[in-house]
């Protein structure tokens, strides 16, 4: 129960240690490394979704991530409060200034559709603690209703995304820098109780009050920015938390960052993807601009770079969740939007080799090729041509036809060692040559 006394006590505990909050700073690499989940696979395996409930997500392959919150105002990225050691009371002033005049989630959803995405994920609450919805459980009423926006910003997002025919994802971070207990959960038990209660309350609001939600994207399940998400399981009890989630949303996909293993794995950042096909479904997530939250567009990825990562993920059993950071008014900046549209144009031509496929039968060769398949079709995604010809190992099926999805010519022949292919240099696709093989037999 949230009694007035507890709230007051919590406020005092908060006030007692404001400067201690910012005693440390982390490099980006440290942040990502510490976010390794390392979850215990024996914890609540009964919560894992059956394959049939994961199928829509595995078929969709591509999602658009949106990092948006008060941090769009100072425009220094979503870690601004922590990185620049802004005291919670000073940071809270941003809520009054927050009045997103051009927030139009239908426009976001239309852009995601034009990008060829099948789902969106939006930060309902990041580590600064500001809730983008009407959140009675928010500690100190730090939510959209009590901000300059004066309205719930998650409800229209959920409706717009659903209306556009996309699946709806919500990102939630239990981490909240306003609570000293985040940094000292054992030393500050009362503050820790308030902190934990906020997470349980807010997640319940999000899962209960907005209709069907398709993805819950946890982040920051760790404590004091150290150890792994799983190390903090003693505190968050992620089995209990996710059981509550599934009580409201029986078919929701849950990522692994609450400390519970989750339905799929995450790989964060724009680094190249290498290695064999991964057994568990997974998602590559990165930001198209340099930060996740809004910053000026100095370093925006091209659509070709995103397509390259998409292909490298899909041939290894992965999805891509590509992030954009809308500005303080709610507008997705133009270069990020252009990159998304470029991906969409490419997917219009080549999506048949991406959507609804599964990886194989060929194992990927790093930087050279990978494969997907569906029915009797095998799709080859060729990233580079080390020689004029490309030779593939034999498979159990007989190849009866090869087609270049661009419409250009392709030469092919079967040899005792497998399939040999060649495409004239000017007919090779940018950034990938996409071929369709028809196979007979298993
Ligand atoms: C990074 C960032 C964090 C962001 C997350 C998304 O860990 O530090 O702010 O929300 O990536 O995966």
Short mmCIF file of N, CA and C in Angstrom, two decimals, residues 225-371:
data_model
loop_
_atom_site.label_atom_id
_atom_site.label_comp_id
_atom_site.label_asym_id
_atom_site.label_seq_id
_atom_site.Cartn_x
_atom_site.Cartn_y
_atom_site.Cartn_z
N UNK A 225 24.08 -0.13 -12.01
CA UNK A 225 24.85 -0.21 -13.26
C UNK A 225 25.97 -1.23 -13.17
N UNK A 226 25.75 -2.30 -12.44
CA UNK A 226 26.83 -3.29 -12.41
C UNK A 226 26.27 -4.69 -12.36
N UNK A 227 27.13 -5.65 -12.66
CA UNK A 227 26.68 -7.03 -12.75
C UNK A 227 25.77 -7.19 -13.97
N UNK A 228 24.98 -8.23 -13.95
CA UNK A 228 24.08 -8.51 -15.07
C UNK A 228 22.64 -8.30 -14.61
N UNK A 229 21.73 -8.33 -15.59
CA UNK A 229 20.31 -8.26 -15.22
C UNK A 229 19.97 -9.42 -14.28
N UNK A 230 20.55 -10.58 -14.59
CA UNK A 230 20.24 -11.77 -13.78
C UNK A 230 20.75 -11.61 -12.35
N UNK A 231 21.85 -10.88 -12.17
CA UNK A 231 22.36 -10.67 -10.81
C UNK A 231 21.38 -9.89 -9.94
N UNK A 232 20.50 -9.14 -10.60
CA UNK A 232 19.54 -8.33 -9.84
C UNK A 232 18.21 -9.06 -9.63
N UNK A 233 18.17 -10.33 -10.02
CA UNK A 233 16.90 -11.08 -9.92
C UNK A 233 16.45 -11.21 -8.46
N UNK A 234 17.38 -11.23 -7.51
CA UNK A 234 16.97 -11.31 -6.09
C UNK A 234 16.08 -10.13 -5.74
N UNK A 235 16.33 -8.99 -6.40
CA UNK A 235 15.58 -7.78 -6.08
C UNK A 235 14.27 -7.68 -6.87
N UNK A 236 14.37 -7.82 -8.18
CA UNK A 236 13.18 -7.62 -9.02
C UNK A 236 12.24 -8.81 -9.05
N UNK A 237 12.78 -9.99 -8.73
CA UNK A 237 11.96 -11.22 -8.85
C UNK A 237 11.29 -11.27 -10.23
N UNK A 238 12.09 -11.36 -11.28
CA UNK A 238 11.54 -11.24 -12.63
C UNK A 238 10.57 -12.36 -13.00
N UNK A 239 10.65 -13.50 -12.30
CA UNK A 239 9.66 -14.56 -12.58
C UNK A 239 8.28 -14.09 -12.15
N UNK A 240 8.23 -13.48 -10.96
CA UNK A 240 6.96 -12.97 -10.44
C UNK A 240 6.44 -11.83 -11.33
N UNK A 241 7.35 -10.95 -11.68
CA UNK A 241 7.00 -9.79 -12.51
C UNK A 241 6.44 -10.23 -13.87
N UNK A 242 7.13 -11.15 -14.51
CA UNK A 242 6.69 -11.58 -15.84
C UNK A 242 5.47 -12.49 -15.77
N UNK A 243 5.29 -13.15 -14.64
CA UNK A 243 4.06 -13.95 -14.48
C UNK A 243 2.86 -13.00 -14.42
N UNK A 244 3.06 -11.89 -13.74
CA UNK A 244 2.00 -10.87 -13.71
C UNK A 244 1.73 -10.36 -15.13
N UNK A 245 2.80 -10.09 -15.87
CA UNK A 245 2.67 -9.61 -17.25
C UNK A 245 1.85 -10.59 -18.08
N UNK A 246 2.22 -11.86 -18.00
CA UNK A 246 1.52 -12.89 -18.80
C UNK A 246 0.08 -13.09 -18.34
N UNK A 247 -0.19 -12.74 -17.08
CA UNK A 247 -1.58 -12.80 -16.59
C UNK A 247 -2.46 -11.85 -17.39
N UNK A 248 -1.95 -10.69 -17.70
CA UNK A 248 -2.72 -9.71 -18.49
C UNK A 248 -2.56 -9.93 -19.99
N UNK A 249 -1.39 -10.38 -20.40
CA UNK A 249 -1.06 -10.46 -21.83
C UNK A 249 -0.48 -11.85 -22.10
N UNK A 250 -1.36 -12.86 -22.24
CA UNK A 250 -0.85 -14.24 -22.32
C UNK A 250 0.10 -14.49 -23.48
N UNK A 251 0.01 -13.71 -24.56
CA UNK A 251 0.81 -14.02 -25.74
C UNK A 251 1.89 -12.99 -26.01
N UNK A 252 2.18 -12.16 -25.05
CA UNK A 252 3.16 -11.10 -25.28
C UNK A 252 4.57 -11.70 -25.35
N UNK A 253 5.38 -11.22 -26.28
CA UNK A 253 6.79 -11.62 -26.34
C UNK A 253 7.57 -10.76 -25.35
N UNK A 254 8.44 -11.40 -24.61
CA UNK A 254 9.19 -10.68 -23.56
C UNK A 254 10.68 -10.83 -23.84
N UNK A 255 11.40 -9.72 -23.82
CA UNK A 255 12.84 -9.80 -24.08
C UNK A 255 13.58 -10.22 -22.81
N UNK A 256 14.90 -10.47 -22.88
CA UNK A 256 15.58 -11.08 -21.73
C UNK A 256 16.12 -10.11 -20.69
N UNK A 257 15.80 -8.84 -20.77
CA UNK A 257 16.51 -7.90 -19.90
C UNK A 257 15.86 -7.61 -18.55
N UNK A 258 14.94 -8.47 -18.13
CA UNK A 258 14.40 -8.29 -16.78
C UNK A 258 15.14 -9.18 -15.80
N UNK A 259 16.04 -10.01 -16.34
CA UNK A 259 16.70 -11.00 -15.50
C UNK A 259 16.11 -12.39 -15.69
N UNK A 260 14.93 -12.44 -16.29
CA UNK A 260 14.36 -13.72 -16.73
C UNK A 260 14.80 -13.93 -18.17
N UNK A 261 15.00 -15.18 -18.58
CA UNK A 261 15.63 -15.44 -19.88
C UNK A 261 14.92 -14.83 -21.09
N UNK A 262 13.61 -14.65 -21.00
CA UNK A 262 12.90 -14.05 -22.13
C UNK A 262 12.68 -15.02 -23.27
N UNK A 263 11.84 -14.57 -24.22
CA UNK A 263 11.49 -15.43 -25.35
C UNK A 263 12.50 -15.35 -26.48
N UNK A 264 13.34 -14.33 -26.46
CA UNK A 264 14.35 -14.20 -27.51
C UNK A 264 15.56 -13.49 -26.92
N UNK A 265 16.68 -13.58 -27.60
CA UNK A 265 17.91 -12.92 -27.15
C UNK A 265 18.03 -11.55 -27.80
N UNK A 266 18.91 -10.74 -27.23
CA UNK A 266 19.15 -9.39 -27.74
C UNK A 266 20.63 -9.24 -28.03
N UNK A 267 20.94 -8.57 -29.13
CA UNK A 267 22.32 -8.19 -29.39
C UNK A 267 22.30 -6.70 -29.71
N UNK A 268 23.00 -5.93 -28.91
CA UNK A 268 22.86 -4.47 -28.99
C UNK A 268 24.04 -3.79 -29.66
N UNK A 269 23.75 -2.81 -30.49
CA UNK A 269 24.79 -1.99 -31.12
C UNK A 269 24.96 -2.33 -32.59
N UNK A 270 25.60 -1.43 -33.32
CA UNK A 270 25.68 -1.55 -34.77
C UNK A 270 26.85 -2.37 -35.30
N UNK A 271 27.56 -3.07 -34.43
CA UNK A 271 28.73 -3.85 -34.88
C UNK A 271 28.30 -4.92 -35.88
N UNK A 272 29.20 -5.29 -36.81
CA UNK A 272 28.86 -6.33 -37.79
C UNK A 272 28.43 -7.63 -37.12
N UNK A 273 27.58 -8.36 -37.83
CA UNK A 273 27.06 -9.63 -37.30
C UNK A 273 27.79 -10.77 -38.00
N UNK A 274 28.35 -11.67 -37.24
CA UNK A 274 29.10 -12.78 -37.83
C UNK A 274 28.69 -14.10 -37.17
N UNK A 275 29.27 -15.19 -37.68
CA UNK A 275 29.07 -16.50 -37.05
C UNK A 275 27.95 -17.30 -37.68
N UNK A 276 27.74 -18.50 -37.14
CA UNK A 276 26.73 -19.41 -37.70
C UNK A 276 25.31 -19.01 -37.32
N UNK A 277 24.34 -19.76 -37.83
CA UNK A 277 22.92 -19.57 -37.48
C UNK A 277 22.78 -19.80 -35.97
N UNK A 278 22.09 -18.91 -35.29
CA UNK A 278 21.92 -19.05 -33.84
C UNK A 278 20.65 -19.85 -33.55
N UNK A 279 20.74 -20.70 -32.53
CA UNK A 279 19.62 -21.60 -32.24
C UNK A 279 18.39 -20.85 -31.73
N UNK A 280 18.62 -19.93 -30.81
CA UNK A 280 17.47 -19.19 -30.24
C UNK A 280 17.16 -17.99 -31.12
N UNK A 281 15.87 -17.67 -31.30
CA UNK A 281 15.55 -16.43 -32.02
C UNK A 281 16.17 -15.24 -31.28
N UNK A 282 16.60 -14.26 -32.03
CA UNK A 282 17.26 -13.11 -31.39
C UNK A 282 16.99 -11.85 -32.18
N UNK A 283 17.33 -10.73 -31.58
CA UNK A 283 17.05 -9.44 -32.18
C UNK A 283 18.28 -8.55 -32.07
N UNK A 284 18.69 -8.02 -33.21
CA UNK A 284 19.78 -7.05 -33.26
C UNK A 284 19.15 -5.68 -33.11
N UNK A 285 19.61 -4.91 -32.15
CA UNK A 285 19.04 -3.57 -32.01
C UNK A 285 20.14 -2.52 -32.02
N UNK A 286 19.90 -1.44 -32.71
CA UNK A 286 20.89 -0.36 -32.82
C UNK A 286 20.14 0.93 -33.16
N UNK A 287 20.83 2.04 -33.01
CA UNK A 287 20.20 3.31 -33.34
C UNK A 287 20.70 3.80 -34.69
N UNK A 288 19.79 4.32 -35.49
CA UNK A 288 20.15 4.84 -36.82
C UNK A 288 20.96 6.14 -36.68
N UNK A 289 20.62 6.93 -35.65
CA UNK A 289 21.43 8.11 -35.33
C UNK A 289 22.43 7.69 -34.25
N UNK A 290 23.35 8.59 -33.86
CA UNK A 290 24.39 8.14 -32.93
C UNK A 290 23.84 7.77 -31.55
N UNK A 291 22.98 8.61 -30.96
CA UNK A 291 22.39 8.23 -29.67
C UNK A 291 21.03 7.59 -29.91
N UNK A 292 20.44 7.04 -28.86
CA UNK A 292 19.10 6.44 -28.99
C UNK A 292 18.04 7.53 -28.88
N UNK A 293 18.20 8.38 -27.86
CA UNK A 293 17.31 9.52 -27.72
C UNK A 293 17.76 10.63 -28.67
N UNK A 294 16.92 11.64 -28.82
CA UNK A 294 17.20 12.68 -29.81
C UNK A 294 18.55 13.38 -29.59
N UNK A 295 19.32 13.49 -30.64
CA UNK A 295 20.48 14.39 -30.73
C UNK A 295 20.47 14.89 -32.18
N UNK A 296 21.14 16.02 -32.45
CA UNK A 296 21.19 16.46 -33.85
C UNK A 296 21.74 15.35 -34.74
N UNK A 297 21.31 15.36 -35.97
CA UNK A 297 21.65 14.24 -36.87
C UNK A 297 23.02 14.40 -37.52
N UNK A 298 24.07 14.10 -36.77
CA UNK A 298 25.41 14.23 -37.35
C UNK A 298 25.92 12.94 -37.94
N UNK A 299 25.37 11.83 -37.48
CA UNK A 299 25.99 10.56 -37.82
C UNK A 299 24.91 9.51 -38.08
N UNK A 300 24.20 9.69 -39.18
CA UNK A 300 23.03 8.85 -39.45
C UNK A 300 23.41 7.70 -40.38
N UNK A 301 22.98 6.51 -40.03
CA UNK A 301 23.27 5.34 -40.88
C UNK A 301 22.52 5.45 -42.21
N UNK A 302 23.10 4.92 -43.25
CA UNK A 302 22.42 4.89 -44.54
C UNK A 302 21.47 3.69 -44.57
N UNK A 303 20.53 3.71 -45.51
CA UNK A 303 19.63 2.55 -45.62
C UNK A 303 20.42 1.31 -46.00
N UNK A 304 21.49 1.48 -46.77
CA UNK A 304 22.29 0.31 -47.16
C UNK A 304 22.92 -0.35 -45.93
N UNK A 305 23.38 0.47 -44.99
CA UNK A 305 23.96 -0.12 -43.76
C UNK A 305 22.92 -0.90 -42.97
N UNK A 306 21.70 -0.34 -42.91
CA UNK A 306 20.65 -1.03 -42.16
C UNK A 306 20.27 -2.34 -42.87
N UNK A 307 20.16 -2.29 -44.20
CA UNK A 307 19.81 -3.50 -44.95
C UNK A 307 20.89 -4.57 -44.75
N UNK A 308 22.12 -4.13 -44.76
CA UNK A 308 23.22 -5.08 -44.56
C UNK A 308 23.07 -5.80 -43.20
N UNK A 309 22.77 -5.02 -42.15
CA UNK A 309 22.59 -5.64 -40.83
C UNK A 309 21.35 -6.53 -40.82
N UNK A 310 20.32 -6.10 -41.52
CA UNK A 310 19.09 -6.89 -41.57
C UNK A 310 19.37 -8.26 -42.21
N UNK A 311 20.05 -8.24 -43.33
CA UNK A 311 20.37 -9.49 -44.02
C UNK A 311 21.25 -10.37 -43.12
N UNK A 312 22.26 -9.76 -42.53
CA UNK A 312 23.17 -10.55 -41.68
C UNK A 312 22.46 -11.12 -40.45
N UNK A 313 21.43 -10.43 -39.98
CA UNK A 313 20.66 -10.96 -38.85
C UNK A 313 19.74 -12.09 -39.32
N UNK A 314 19.00 -11.82 -40.39
CA UNK A 314 17.96 -12.76 -40.81
C UNK A 314 18.55 -14.11 -41.22
N UNK A 315 19.69 -14.10 -41.87
CA UNK A 315 20.29 -15.38 -42.27
C UNK A 315 20.86 -16.15 -41.07
N UNK A 316 20.86 -15.49 -39.91
CA UNK A 316 21.34 -16.14 -38.68
C UNK A 316 20.21 -16.29 -37.65
N UNK A 317 18.95 -16.28 -38.12
CA UNK A 317 17.80 -16.49 -37.23
C UNK A 317 17.44 -15.26 -36.40
N UNK A 318 17.85 -14.08 -36.87
CA UNK A 318 17.59 -12.87 -36.09
C UNK A 318 16.60 -11.93 -36.74
N UNK A 319 16.15 -10.96 -35.93
CA UNK A 319 15.36 -9.82 -36.39
C UNK A 319 16.22 -8.58 -36.24
N UNK A 320 15.75 -7.46 -36.78
CA UNK A 320 16.39 -6.17 -36.52
C UNK A 320 15.35 -5.22 -35.95
N UNK A 321 15.76 -4.51 -34.89
CA UNK A 321 14.94 -3.44 -34.33
C UNK A 321 15.77 -2.17 -34.43
N UNK A 322 15.42 -1.31 -35.40
CA UNK A 322 16.23 -0.13 -35.70
C UNK A 322 15.61 1.10 -35.05
N UNK A 323 16.42 1.84 -34.33
CA UNK A 323 15.89 2.94 -33.50
C UNK A 323 15.97 4.31 -34.16
N UNK A 324 14.92 5.11 -33.90
CA UNK A 324 14.96 6.54 -34.22
C UNK A 324 14.66 7.34 -32.96
N UNK A 325 15.14 8.58 -32.90
CA UNK A 325 14.92 9.44 -31.74
C UNK A 325 14.18 10.71 -32.14
N UNK A 326 12.84 10.75 -31.95
CA UNK A 326 12.08 11.96 -32.30
C UNK A 326 12.53 13.17 -31.48
N UNK A 327 12.30 14.36 -32.02
CA UNK A 327 12.70 15.58 -31.32
C UNK A 327 11.68 15.94 -30.24
N UNK A 328 11.91 17.05 -29.56
CA UNK A 328 11.06 17.42 -28.42
C UNK A 328 9.61 17.63 -28.82
N UNK A 329 9.37 17.97 -30.09
CA UNK A 329 8.00 18.17 -30.56
C UNK A 329 7.34 16.87 -31.01
N UNK A 330 8.13 15.82 -31.08
CA UNK A 330 7.56 14.53 -31.47
C UNK A 330 7.81 14.16 -32.92
N UNK A 331 8.69 14.89 -33.58
CA UNK A 331 8.93 14.64 -35.00
C UNK A 331 10.17 13.74 -35.17
N UNK A 332 10.03 12.71 -35.97
CA UNK A 332 11.18 11.86 -36.30
C UNK A 332 12.03 12.63 -37.31
N UNK A 333 13.29 12.92 -36.97
CA UNK A 333 14.10 13.79 -37.82
C UNK A 333 14.30 13.24 -39.23
N UNK A 334 14.48 14.14 -40.21
CA UNK A 334 14.39 13.78 -41.63
C UNK A 334 15.40 12.74 -42.12
N UNK A 335 16.62 12.79 -41.63
CA UNK A 335 17.59 11.82 -42.17
C UNK A 335 17.27 10.40 -41.69
N UNK A 336 16.84 10.29 -40.43
CA UNK A 336 16.47 8.97 -39.92
C UNK A 336 15.24 8.45 -40.67
N UNK A 337 14.30 9.37 -40.93
CA UNK A 337 13.11 8.96 -41.68
C UNK A 337 13.50 8.50 -43.09
N UNK A 338 14.45 9.22 -43.71
CA UNK A 338 14.86 8.85 -45.07
C UNK A 338 15.53 7.48 -45.08
N UNK A 339 16.33 7.21 -44.06
CA UNK A 339 16.95 5.88 -43.98
C UNK A 339 15.89 4.80 -43.89
N UNK A 340 14.89 5.03 -43.04
CA UNK A 340 13.82 4.03 -42.91
C UNK A 340 13.09 3.84 -44.23
N UNK A 341 12.82 4.93 -44.94
CA UNK A 341 12.12 4.79 -46.23
C UNK A 341 12.97 4.02 -47.23
N UNK A 342 14.27 4.25 -47.18
CA UNK A 342 15.17 3.52 -48.07
C UNK A 342 15.12 2.02 -47.80
N UNK A 343 15.08 1.66 -46.53
CA UNK A 343 14.97 0.23 -46.18
C UNK A 343 13.66 -0.32 -46.75
N UNK A 344 12.60 0.48 -46.62
CA UNK A 344 11.29 0.06 -47.11
C UNK A 344 11.27 -0.16 -48.62
N UNK A 345 11.94 0.74 -49.34
CA UNK A 345 12.00 0.58 -50.80
C UNK A 345 12.70 -0.73 -51.15
N UNK A 346 13.80 -0.98 -50.46
CA UNK A 346 14.54 -2.22 -50.71
C UNK A 346 13.66 -3.44 -50.38
N UNK A 347 12.95 -3.36 -49.24
CA UNK A 347 12.12 -4.50 -48.84
C UNK A 347 10.97 -4.73 -49.81
N UNK A 348 10.51 -3.65 -50.45
CA UNK A 348 9.44 -3.84 -51.45
C UNK A 348 9.93 -4.76 -52.57
N UNK A 349 11.17 -4.59 -52.95
CA UNK A 349 11.70 -5.41 -54.04
C UNK A 349 12.14 -6.80 -53.57
N UNK A 350 12.75 -6.84 -52.38
CA UNK A 350 13.41 -8.08 -51.97
C UNK A 350 12.81 -8.74 -50.71
N UNK A 351 11.73 -8.16 -50.22
CA UNK A 351 11.13 -8.66 -48.99
C UNK A 351 10.74 -10.14 -49.05
N UNK A 352 10.48 -10.63 -50.26
CA UNK A 352 10.13 -12.05 -50.39
C UNK A 352 11.23 -12.96 -49.84
N UNK A 353 12.47 -12.47 -49.85
CA UNK A 353 13.59 -13.26 -49.35
C UNK A 353 13.82 -13.07 -47.85
N UNK A 354 13.01 -12.17 -47.25
CA UNK A 354 13.20 -11.83 -45.83
C UNK A 354 11.98 -12.28 -45.02
N UNK A 355 10.81 -11.72 -45.35
CA UNK A 355 9.60 -11.97 -44.54
C UNK A 355 9.21 -13.45 -44.57
N UNK A 356 8.80 -13.92 -43.41
CA UNK A 356 8.25 -15.27 -43.34
C UNK A 356 9.25 -16.37 -43.65
N UNK A 357 10.52 -16.04 -43.67
CA UNK A 357 11.53 -17.07 -43.96
C UNK A 357 12.14 -17.60 -42.66
N UNK A 358 12.89 -18.67 -42.81
CA UNK A 358 13.74 -19.18 -41.72
C UNK A 358 15.13 -19.36 -42.32
N UNK A 359 16.16 -19.33 -41.46
CA UNK A 359 17.52 -19.40 -42.00
C UNK A 359 17.87 -20.78 -42.56
N UNK A 360 18.85 -20.81 -43.45
CA UNK A 360 19.33 -22.06 -44.01
C UNK A 360 18.89 -22.24 -45.44
N UNK A 361 19.24 -23.34 -46.08
CA UNK A 361 19.96 -24.51 -45.56
C UNK A 361 21.48 -24.31 -45.49
N UNK A 362 21.98 -23.24 -46.09
CA UNK A 362 23.43 -23.01 -46.04
C UNK A 362 23.79 -22.22 -44.79
N UNK A 363 24.85 -22.59 -44.12
CA UNK A 363 25.36 -21.76 -43.03
C UNK A 363 25.95 -20.49 -43.64
N UNK A 364 25.79 -19.35 -42.98
CA UNK A 364 26.37 -18.12 -43.54
C UNK A 364 27.90 -18.16 -43.56
N UNK A 365 28.45 -17.53 -44.56
CA UNK A 365 29.90 -17.32 -44.61
C UNK A 365 30.09 -15.81 -44.39
N UNK A 366 30.77 -15.44 -43.32
CA UNK A 366 30.88 -14.03 -42.93
C UNK A 366 31.31 -13.16 -44.09
N UNK A 367 30.60 -12.09 -44.31
CA UNK A 367 30.90 -11.10 -45.36
C UNK A 367 30.74 -11.61 -46.78
N UNK A 368 30.32 -12.85 -46.96
CA UNK A 368 30.20 -13.37 -48.32
C UNK A 368 28.72 -13.70 -48.64
N UNK A 369 28.11 -14.60 -47.93
CA UNK A 369 26.70 -14.88 -48.20
C UNK A 369 26.03 -15.54 -47.01
N UNK A 370 24.72 -15.59 -47.10
CA UNK A 370 23.90 -16.32 -46.14
C UNK A 370 22.63 -16.72 -46.87
N UNK A 371 21.78 -17.51 -46.22
CA UNK A 371 20.59 -18.00 -46.92
C UNK A 371 19.37 -18.02 -46.00
#
